Amino acid sequence: MKLELTINGRVHSVEIDPGEMLLDVLRRLGYKSVRRSCNSASCGNCTVLMDGKPILSCTTFAARAMGHNIETVESLSEDGKLHDIQESLLETGGAQCGFCIPGFVLTTKALLEENPEPTEKEIREALNGNLCRCTGYESQIKAVLNITRKRGGHVNE
Amino acid sequence: MSEVLNIKELKRFKSVNKSVKKVDGIALVTGQPVYTNDFDVPGALHVRLVRSPYAHARIKEIDVSKALKIPGVVTILTYKDLPRVPYTRAGQGYPEPSPYDTFVLDKKVRYVGDPVAIVAAETEKAARLAAKAVKVEYEVLEPVLDYEKATAEGAPIIHDEPEAVGVYDASRNIAAHFEMEVGNIEETLKKCDKIIERTYVAKTQLHAMMEPHAAISYFDPNGRLTVISSTQVPFHARRILSRIFGLHIGDIRVIKPRIGGGFGGKQAIHLEPYVVAVTLKTKRPARLVYDRPEVSMATNIRHEMKYTVTIGAMKDGTIKVIDMKGLSNTGAYGEHALTTFMVAGSKTLPLYNKVEAVRFTGDVVYTNLPSAGAYRGYGAPQGLFALDCTIDELAHELGLDPLEVKERNSIREGESSPIFRIMGEGREGVDQIVRSCKLQDCIDKGKTAIGWNEKRGKQLRNGNKVRGVGCAIAMQGSGIAKIDMGAATIKMNEDGSFNLLLGATDLGTGSDTIMAQIAAETLGVKYDRIKVYSSDTDMTPFDTGAYASSTTYVSGNAVRKAAEMVREQILENAAKYLEEPAENLYIENAKVISNKTGREVTYEELCTKLFYTFEQKQIAATASYVGEESPPPFLATFAEVEVDLETGKVNLVKLVSYADCGTPLNPIQAIGQLEGGTMQGIGWALFEDVIYGKDGRMLTNDFFTYKIPTRMDYGKLECGLVDSYEPTGPYGAKSIAEIGIDTPIPAISNAIFDATGIRLRKAPFNSEELFFEILKKEV
Ligand code: FES
Ligand code: FES
């Protein structure tokens, strides 16, 4: 079946298998930042934003994305400048192997839009579904707290 | 949160010892297509493996005819189509101290998931359908699923094939055996006031790195076989592929792109032979990416180990005897069997170097379970769990503070241990004196941070919850002395930048960045002027690979040497150019300056002249390094737990770890390694439990059933570094990659005891077991 998908503001017309998952279609279209780690909705590595909300693309039917805005991490630095979440991760060492990072960045973006001054507890809760096996989480939590600080918000550690 | 103590050093160094951003960081945070499976290779066949449903069976017949008829299927290979060459999947120095007991495909299967056929098709769907359609008839054999029964009389023999080499005793399923003794155990025990014997078991663990294993192979336009692989050991992969398929090493190229985590799980040759077999047969590119269940059960897991420790001590807590008897479960194949077992002793026993007699003995046995292999810590955490907790028990029985007992009996700067010489990895070790050791500072810092004196032995209660604290100390190594070698090539460009070509494999640790910092420090440039490329067997010099905590120390020393050679060449040529003797010249900020005349030449100018108008030559150098010793980093860890007496649930309130890794070349990254290792240790202690079905099938092969820690699963984590300077390390550095995982299990076990008086001697610590112990004890 034919599908129209809006990804990072661009409209793609793609042929898909009826049961195909969004993750497969996104990777096929070249959005390689969307990573597959578990394929069973338990790691968050395949997270993308659908109308600004994080969803797991490995268990979302591609057909469901029709008529919605899909955002991948490729959209964040289009003009060559890093998003402050990305910058902050580099500063705290929050990206080791980097495999979990696109999912992490997108979930964080959604969190900060909803709650610009999250506490450490709120960060942990919001990002709980984003597994990372490298960092021990501390540097990533610190990265999010630093963004609030840099944006002039109040940090409640 | 993390603390970095390095004010002094920060002033001294210009590039190292600075928390600079990763050189590959921008690519990672912007989601660039950098991992193996992100590479688009036109026309690549999709490869799937048919896997055994039985733990132990002989293949009677394989019928691929139906599967071959599925549209899109290109080829199906079975053992009949492949060379029968025994090898080991272990990516170790050559000759490997692991038995050659593996075939790409065999007539016999030895665990649930052992591959029996390779399917290649135009689409992934066709490959999956065909894999299901391959009909295999098995003669099912009795499996060995309990490693304690593997050597029993009449037990089925797992490796009965005549071709296997290097198996210690195949008829008794013993893959490897080791024994050593210093002093006289029995005689010394007689002199002790107190003898205590305890048995501890550390169950297996999954690496659970986020990037699944992947490999792609193809013939390049010149007909050279090229393999892109998520590997920690590209050079070992090349060597082993050449052996299996009878190809010249020079006809194979292995490229390692970015890797999404390894932790030792990618220190073996897992997928490469399957894709190469397809490419050789079809002359077409082939791609294989494992599913999560395959990553879990069909690559490597950690060696499950059991140790019985006997300690003899005096009333005052002076330890005189340590005797460790072990049993390790290598699963279906013996990769890293002997070496992980030896590391359980060689990285723990020298820590308690004041003893008079030490013994370490035991077997590594085969079972019909997934194959164990290298995993961060490499046996050391299993050994330490038993040793540290037995010492803790001893201290309690003597009425002493366990921290004091550990502190008093452990190694210090300038001291040595005979173990260093006796136990290496798979062979004799190397004598060494510990030149840098700030273990005491680590202990002191951690002790204060956790509030040891205030909290220990108090069993603070809050309703149904009770708190306790525990400690553990550890050491590891930095590379394998006199075996593992690293090399680096540096060449200069006319803009004054440098290419650093490295065989070392950055698997997310940030080693490329650290190597750039070392080169920059030596060459007097900013680290972003060093353009790092790692690693590609065609383009970069040899390196044994990223394992055994070797990269910073071994490859780092090679980089420093290469950079020094380039620096010499720069000075020599600048001397000619400035017409001044080289002794008058020094290097600073990408310039060569005369301290006599003040004349100077920039790198840019010098190199441009060297290319086009003056002397006309390339400045470049390659250097190799092999460690003469393996300086250990040290660690002290303190855990505070709260046990729910109504459920047995253990809540990790706080965990503090302070490490001495020499001069941290990039403090933020060093702490990141420590935090990451620590979190894996916490996971192993409290959440990560591999469960098998009665048939030997791994039931916990996904992230639903195998629970790695999430952000909600711990209270506070405080990791910090104390300063030391390792004279043999590059700019004073030692390793940090592995040690963090050694201590959480014993520290948490000891804390649970402090809280409840209950000793859990089997990790992971299961709430249910603890709950029943609580009921029994009426805590
Ligand atoms: S790949 Fe989708 S949640 Fe893991
Ligand atoms: S950085 Fe490797 S998984 Fe998160």
Coordinates of C-alpha atoms in Angstrom, one line a residue, chain B residues 89 99 101-103 106 108-111 114-115 158-159 161 175 303 330-337 365-367 369-372:
Chain B
R89 CA 35.9 -17.6 18.4
P99 CA 40.8 -24.5 22.7
D101 CA 36.6 -26.5 19.5
T102 CA 34.4 -24.6 17.2
F103 CA 33.4 -25.0 13.5
D106 CA 29.1 -28.6 12.8
K108 CA 26.6 -31.6 16.2
V109 CA 24.8 -28.9 18.1
R110 CA 25.8 -28.0 21.6
Y111 CA 23.3 -25.5 22.9
D114 CA 23.7 -23.3 17.9
P115 CA 23.6 -22.5 14.2
I158 CA 30.0 -32.5 24.7
H159 CA 33.2 -32.3 22.6
E161 CA 34.8 -34.6 17.9
A175 CA 37.8 -27.3 28.9
H303 CA 31.2 -17.2 32.8
T330 CA 32.1 -22.0 29.8
G331 CA 29.0 -23.3 28.1
A332 CA 29.1 -25.0 24.8
Y333 CA 32.5 -23.7 23.6
G334 CA 35.7 -22.9 25.4
E335 CA 36.5 -19.3 24.3
H336 CA 38.3 -17.4 27.1
A337 CA 37.8 -20.5 29.3
V365 CA 33.8 -27.1 32.3
Y366 CA 31.7 -27.4 29.2
T367 CA 27.9 -27.5 29.4
L369 CA 24.3 -23.8 27.5
P370 CA 25.2 -20.6 25.6
S371 CA 28.8 -20.1 25.3
A372 CA 30.6 -17.8 27.8

